[in-house]
């Protein structure tokens, strides 16, 4: 019995020794970080991956640290950037470690725009333009303003001031990005006048209007001419041409200034009327055609109205006089307010006393 107990105790002792050998701790031989260096814009994060060797390392717990927590901090491998600079991130397992160099860099400007591409100013006038930098979280959004010709226009913090006529390019720069605005400085037209405010013309007449622009050194003195009714009168470069009776308003425009002339187009009045004979003698039943000539030739209304002083002695229709009975009648031709007359003597027989030889030549 004693021998059996001794053998059992010995076997138990041997077993305990073997068990201790199986749970022997395996320490880390090295630590590897991925990546080992990284450039990251401020405000962003990056995750680092740590690998412990050998794979059967008993305790793979990683301790993370940053050489400068004002630049970047680290928690469980996630690096958060604080300010521009450099920090060394360290991953430690046991007495082994690996490092990653973290460079915290600015967020670069990738674009800049100005709220207007071109502007026109009067001398002495000022305007403020706005520049927008992208992205919104760019590290340095400082804008530098400049003018291509400071004698024409200056710029300060986006406020452009016009100094003299000409053109200048305003530039807004941020980082390596640039935006521009073209500034045209002008002297504006303050007044425009015409040589007359009204004119009366006959149909077919022409008249030249003269426009005067002030100030004389205005940048753009181009005049635009218009007619309110081109069927009455048209205008080209100030020359009015009339077409029909009526009224139209001719306007001259320069910049935002205007001047007008009222044009009344009136008929060409009759100035005179004559008949081909002043007297004629006819027999009862005879007829003769009188011819009326109206002056001037371009009179608007050359209509001739015929009248007789005594229709029982002689009648007249469109210039044709017909003798009715013996006696004397006066034939009147009227055009406008002008008249001409012919004395018609009616004889009972063929004796045409009182008719001159010249008058007879005109009779049919």
Coordinates of C-alpha atoms in Angstrom, one line a residue:
X1 CA 0.0 0.0 0.0
X2 CA 2.8 2.5 0.8
X3 CA 4.5 1.8 -2.5
X4 CA 1.3 2.6 -4.4
X5 CA 0.8 6.0 -2.6
X6 CA 4.4 7.1 -3.4
X7 CA 4.0 6.3 -7.1
X8 CA 0.7 8.4 -7.3
X9 CA 2.3 11.4 -5.6
X10 CA 5.3 11.3 -8.0
X11 CA 3.0 11.2 -11.0
X12 CA 1.0 14.2 -9.8
X13 CA 4.2 16.1 -9.3
X14 CA 5.3 15.4 -12.9
X15 CA 1.9 16.4 -14.2
X16 CA 2.1 19.8 -12.5
X17 CA 5.4 20.5 -14.1
X18 CA 4.1 19.7 -17.6
X19 CA 1.1 22.0 -17.1
X20 CA 3.3 25.0 -16.1
X21 CA 5.3 24.6 -19.3
X22 CA 2.1 24.7 -21.6
X23 CA 1.0 28.2 -20.3
X24 CA 4.4 30.0 -20.7
X25 CA 3.9 33.7 -21.7
X26 CA 4.9 34.7 -25.3
X27 CA 6.1 38.3 -25.5
X28 CA 5.9 40.7 -28.5
X29 CA 9.0 40.7 -30.6
X30 CA 8.0 43.7 -32.8
X31 CA 5.2 46.1 -33.6
X32 CA 4.4 47.3 -37.2
X33 CA 2.3 50.5 -38.0
X34 CA 0.5 51.2 -41.3
X35 CA 1.1 53.8 -42.5
X36 CA 4.4 55.0 -41.1
X37 CA 4.0 58.5 -42.3
X38 CA 1.0 60.5 -43.3
X39 CA 0.1 64.1 -44.4
X40 CA -3.4 65.0 -43.2
X41 CA -5.2 68.4 -43.5
X42 CA -6.0 70.1 -40.2
X43 CA -9.4 69.1 -38.7
X44 CA -9.5 65.7 -40.3
X45 CA -8.8 62.2 -38.8
X46 CA -6.8 59.2 -39.9
X47 CA -6.9 55.6 -38.6
X48 CA -3.6 53.8 -38.0
X49 CA -3.3 50.0 -38.0
X50 CA -0.9 48.3 -35.6
X51 CA 0.2 44.7 -36.0
X52 CA 2.0 42.8 -33.2
X53 CA 4.5 40.0 -34.0
X54 CA 4.6 37.1 -33.4
X55 CA 1.0 36.3 -34.0
X56 CA 0.9 34.2 -30.8
X57 CA 2.0 37.0 -28.6
X58 CA 0.2 36.5 -25.3
X59 CA -0.7 40.1 -24.7
X60 CA -1.3 42.2 -27.8
X61 CA -2.6 45.3 -26.0
X62 CA -1.4 48.4 -27.7
X63 CA -0.8 51.7 -25.9
X64 CA -1.1 54.8 -28.1
X65 CA 0.6 58.1 -27.5
X66 CA 1.4 61.4 -29.3
X67 CA 4.6 63.3 -29.1
X68 CA 2.7 66.6 -29.3
X69 CA -1.0 66.5 -28.4
X70 CA -1.3 70.2 -29.4
X71 CA -0.8 69.1 -33.0
X72 CA -2.5 65.7 -32.9
X73 CA -4.0 63.3 -30.4
X74 CA -4.6 59.5 -30.8
X75 CA -7.1 57.2 -29.3
X76 CA -7.3 53.5 -30.3
X77 CA -5.3 54.2 -33.4
X78 CA -7.5 57.1 -34.6
X79 CA -5.5 60.3 -35.0
X80 CA -7.3 63.6 -34.7
X81 CA -5.5 66.7 -35.9
X82 CA -5.5 69.9 -33.8
X83 CA -3.2 72.4 -35.5
X84 CA -0.6 72.6 -38.3
X85 CA 2.7 70.9 -37.3
X86 CA 4.2 67.5 -36.7
X87 CA 3.5 64.8 -34.1
X88 CA 5.0 61.3 -33.7
X89 CA 2.3 58.8 -33.0
X90 CA 3.7 55.8 -31.0
X91 CA 2.1 52.3 -30.7
X92 CA 3.6 50.3 -27.8
X93 CA 3.1 46.6 -27.0
X94 CA 5.2 45.4 -24.1
X95 CA 8.6 46.8 -24.6
X96 CA 8.3 47.0 -28.4
X97 CA 6.9 50.0 -30.3
X98 CA 6.4 51.5 -33.8
X99 CA 5.9 55.0 -34.9
X100 CA 4.1 57.0 -37.5
X101 CA 5.1 60.6 -38.5
X102 CA 1.9 62.7 -38.8
X103 CA 2.3 66.0 -40.6
X104 CA -0.7 68.2 -40.1
X105 CA -1.0 70.4 -43.1
X106 CA -3.3 73.4 -44.1
X107 CA -6.6 72.9 -46.0
X108 CA -5.6 74.5 -49.3
X109 CA -7.8 77.0 -51.2
X110 CA -9.2 75.4 -54.4
X111 CA -11.1 78.3 -55.8
X112 CA -12.1 82.0 -55.4
X113 CA -14.8 84.0 -57.2
X114 CA -16.0 87.6 -57.2
X115 CA -19.7 88.3 -57.2
X116 CA -19.4 90.3 -60.5
X117 CA -17.2 89.9 -63.5
X118 CA -17.5 93.5 -64.7
X119 CA -18.7 96.9 -63.4
X120 CA -19.1 100.4 -64.9
X121 CA -18.5 103.3 -62.6
X122 CA -18.6 107.1 -62.9
X123 CA -15.5 109.1 -61.9
X124 CA -15.6 109.5 -58.1
X125 CA -18.1 106.6 -57.7
X126 CA -17.3 103.6 -55.4
X127 CA -18.7 100.1 -55.1
X128 CA -17.9 97.1 -52.9
X129 CA -17.5 93.7 -54.5
X130 CA -17.4 90.4 -52.6
X131 CA -14.9 87.5 -53.0
X132 CA -15.8 84.0 -52.0
X133 CA -13.1 81.4 -51.1
X134 CA -13.7 77.7 -51.5
X135 CA -13.7 75.4 -49.6
X136 CA -15.4 77.1 -46.6
X137 CA -13.0 75.4 -44.2
X138 CA -9.8 76.4 -46.0
X139 CA -7.1 77.1 -43.5
X140 CA -6.1 80.5 -44.7
X141 CA -8.9 82.5 -46.4
X142 CA -7.0 85.8 -46.4
X143 CA -7.7 87.7 -49.7
X144 CA -5.2 90.1 -51.3
X145 CA -6.7 92.8 -53.5
X146 CA -4.9 94.7 -56.3
X147 CA -5.7 96.9 -59.3
X148 CA -3.9 96.7 -62.6
X149 CA -4.1 100.6 -62.9
X150 CA -4.4 102.5 -59.7
X151 CA -4.6 105.8 -61.6
X152 CA -8.0 104.6 -63.0
X153 CA -9.3 102.7 -59.9
X154 CA -8.1 101.6 -56.5
X155 CA -9.3 98.8 -54.3
X156 CA -9.2 98.2 -50.6
X157 CA -10.9 95.2 -48.9
X158 CA -13.1 94.8 -51.9
X159 CA -14.2 98.5 -52.2
X160 CA -13.4 99.9 -55.6
X161 CA -13.1 103.6 -56.1
X162 CA -13.1 105.1 -59.6
X163 CA -10.5 107.9 -60.1
X164 CA -10.4 108.7 -63.9
X165 CA -11.7 107.4 -67.1
X166 CA -10.2 104.2 -68.4
X167 CA -10.2 100.5 -67.5
X168 CA -8.6 98.6 -64.7
X169 CA -8.6 94.9 -63.7
X170 CA -9.4 94.3 -60.1
X171 CA -7.8 91.1 -58.8
X172 CA -8.6 89.1 -55.6
X173 CA -6.0 86.5 -54.7
X174 CA -6.1 83.7 -52.1
X175 CA -3.4 81.1 -51.9
X176 CA -2.6 80.4 -55.6
X177 CA -6.1 81.1 -56.8
X178 CA -7.2 84.3 -58.5
X179 CA -10.4 86.0 -59.5
X180 CA -10.8 89.2 -61.5
X181 CA -13.3 92.0 -62.1
X182 CA -13.1 94.4 -65.1
X183 CA -13.8 98.0 -64.0
X184 CA -14.7 100.6 -66.7
X185 CA -14.6 104.1 -65.4
X186 CA -16.6 106.6 -67.5
X187 CA -17.8 110.2 -67.6
X188 CA -21.6 110.0 -68.0
X189 CA -23.8 112.2 -70.1
X190 CA -25.5 114.7 -67.8
X191 CA -27.7 116.6 -70.4
X192 CA -28.7 116.5 -74.0
X193 CA -30.5 119.4 -75.8
X194 CA -31.8 119.9 -79.4
X195 CA -31.5 123.0 -81.5
X196 CA -35.4 123.3 -81.5
X197 CA -38.2 121.7 -79.4
X198 CA -40.8 122.0 -82.2
X199 CA -40.9 122.4 -86.0
X200 CA -43.6 122.6 -88.6
X201 CA -42.8 121.0 -91.9
X202 CA -44.6 120.3 -95.2
X203 CA -45.1 116.8 -96.5
X204 CA -41.9 115.7 -98.3
X205 CA -39.7 118.3 -96.6
X206 CA -36.6 117.5 -94.6
X207 CA -35.1 119.2 -91.5
X208 CA -31.8 118.7 -89.6
X209 CA -31.9 118.4 -85.8
X210 CA -28.7 119.1 -84.0
X211 CA -28.1 117.5 -80.6
X212 CA -25.7 118.9 -78.0
X213 CA -24.3 116.6 -75.3
X214 CA -22.9 117.8 -72.0
X215 CA -20.3 117.5 -70.6
X216 CA -18.2 117.7 -73.7
X217 CA -15.7 115.1 -72.3
X218 CA -18.5 112.5 -71.7
X219 CA -17.1 109.0 -72.4
X220 CA -19.8 107.9 -74.8
X221 CA -21.6 110.6 -76.8
X222 CA -23.4 108.3 -79.2
X223 CA -26.9 109.5 -79.9
X224 CA -29.8 107.3 -80.7
X225 CA -32.6 108.8 -82.8
X226 CA -36.2 107.6 -82.8
X227 CA -39.6 108.7 -84.2
X228 CA -42.9 108.0 -82.3
X229 CA -44.7 107.6 -85.7
X230 CA -42.5 106.7 -88.6
X231 CA -45.5 106.9 -91.0
X232 CA -45.6 110.6 -90.3
X233 CA -41.8 111.3 -90.3
X234 CA -38.6 109.3 -90.0
X235 CA -35.2 110.4 -88.6
X236 CA -31.7 109.3 -89.4
X237 CA -28.6 110.9 -87.8
X238 CA -30.8 113.9 -86.9
X239 CA -32.2 114.4 -90.4
X240 CA -36.0 114.4 -90.4
X241 CA -37.9 113.3 -93.5
X242 CA -41.7 113.9 -93.6
X243 CA -44.1 111.4 -95.2
X244 CA -47.7 112.4 -94.4
X245 CA -49.7 114.9 -92.6
X246 CA -49.8 114.4 -88.8
X247 CA -47.6 114.7 -85.7
X248 CA -44.7 112.7 -84.4
X249 CA -42.1 113.2 -81.6
X250 CA -38.5 112.9 -82.5
X251 CA -36.4 111.8 -79.6
X252 CA -32.6 111.9 -79.2
X253 CA -31.1 109.7 -76.5
X254 CA -27.6 109.5 -75.1
X255 CA -26.9 107.4 -72.0
X256 CA -29.9 107.9 -69.8
X257 CA -30.6 111.4 -71.0
X258 CA -33.3 112.3 -73.5
X259 CA -34.4 115.3 -75.6
X260 CA -37.5 115.6 -77.8
X261 CA -38.8 117.7 -80.7
X262 CA -42.4 117.8 -81.7
X263 CA -42.8 117.6 -85.5
X264 CA -46.1 118.8 -87.1
X265 CA -46.4 117.8 -90.7
X266 CA -48.8 120.1 -92.5
X267 CA -50.2 120.2 -96.1
X268 CA -48.3 122.0 -98.9
X269 CA -50.7 125.0 -99.3
X270 CA -51.9 126.3 -102.7
X271 CA -50.2 129.5 -103.5
X272 CA -52.0 130.4 -106.7
X273 CA -54.4 129.2 -109.5
X274 CA -54.7 130.5 -113.1
X275 CA -57.0 129.8 -116.0
X276 CA -55.9 129.4 -119.6
X277 CA -58.3 132.3 -120.6
X278 CA -59.6 135.2 -118.7
X279 CA -62.7 135.8 -121.0
X280 CA -64.6 134.0 -123.7
X281 CA -67.7 134.6 -125.9
X282 CA -70.0 131.7 -126.8
X283 CA -73.2 131.2 -128.7
X284 CA -76.2 129.7 -126.9
X285 CA -75.7 125.9 -126.8
X286 CA -71.9 126.1 -127.3
X287 CA -69.4 124.9 -124.7
X288 CA -65.7 125.4 -123.9
X289 CA -63.4 123.6 -121.4
X290 CA -61.3 125.8 -119.2
X291 CA -58.0 124.6 -117.8
X292 CA -56.9 125.5 -114.3
X293 CA -53.2 125.4 -113.2
X294 CA -52.5 125.1 -109.5
X295 CA -49.2 126.3 -107.9
X296 CA -47.0 124.9 -106.5
X297 CA -46.9 121.6 -108.3
X298 CA -46.4 119.7 -105.0
X299 CA -49.4 121.3 -103.3
X300 CA -51.0 118.7 -101.1
X301 CA -54.5 119.3 -102.3
X302 CA -54.8 120.5 -105.9
X303 CA -58.5 119.8 -106.1
X304 CA -60.3 122.6 -108.1
X305 CA -63.8 123.6 -107.4
X306 CA -65.8 125.3 -110.2
X307 CA -68.5 127.8 -109.7
X308 CA -70.7 130.0 -112.0
X309 CA -72.1 133.4 -111.0
X310 CA -75.3 132.7 -113.0
X311 CA -76.2 129.1 -113.8
X312 CA -79.2 130.3 -116.0
X313 CA -76.7 132.0 -118.4
X314 CA -73.8 129.5 -118.2
X315 CA -73.1 126.3 -116.3
X316 CA -69.7 124.7 -115.4
X317 CA -68.8 121.1 -114.6
X318 CA -65.2 120.1 -114.1
X319 CA -64.1 123.1 -116.2
X320 CA -66.5 122.6 -119.1
X321 CA -68.6 125.7 -119.5
X322 CA -71.9 125.4 -121.4
X323 CA -73.8 128.5 -122.7
X324 CA -77.5 128.5 -121.8
X325 CA -78.9 131.9 -122.7
X326 CA -77.6 135.3 -123.8
X327 CA -75.9 137.3 -121.0
X328 CA -72.7 137.3 -119.0
X329 CA -71.5 134.9 -116.3
X330 CA -68.3 134.7 -114.3
X331 CA -66.8 131.3 -114.0
X332 CA -64.6 130.9 -110.8
X333 CA -62.0 128.2 -110.3
X334 CA -61.1 127.7 -106.6
X335 CA -58.2 125.7 -105.1
X336 CA -57.6 126.1 -101.4
X337 CA -58.1 129.8 -100.6
X338 CA -57.0 130.9 -104.1
X339 CA -59.3 131.7 -107.0
X340 CA -59.1 132.5 -110.7
X341 CA -62.0 133.8 -112.9
X342 CA -63.1 133.8 -116.5
X343 CA -65.8 136.1 -117.9
X344 CA -68.2 134.3 -120.3
X345 CA -70.3 136.3 -122.7
X346 CA -73.2 134.5 -124.3
X347 CA -74.4 135.8 -127.8
X348 CA -77.6 134.8 -129.6
X349 CA -75.8 134.5 -133.0
X350 CA -72.5 133.4 -134.2
X351 CA -71.0 136.9 -133.7
X352 CA -68.3 136.4 -131.0
X353 CA -67.7 140.0 -130.4
X354 CA -65.5 140.6 -127.4
X355 CA -63.5 137.5 -127.9
X356 CA -59.9 138.2 -128.7
X357 CA -58.0 136.4 -131.5
X358 CA -55.8 134.8 -128.8
X359 CA -58.9 133.6 -126.9
X360 CA -60.4 132.0 -130.0
X361 CA -57.2 130.0 -130.5
X362 CA -57.9 128.4 -127.2
X363 CA -61.5 127.5 -127.9
X364 CA -62.3 123.9 -129.0

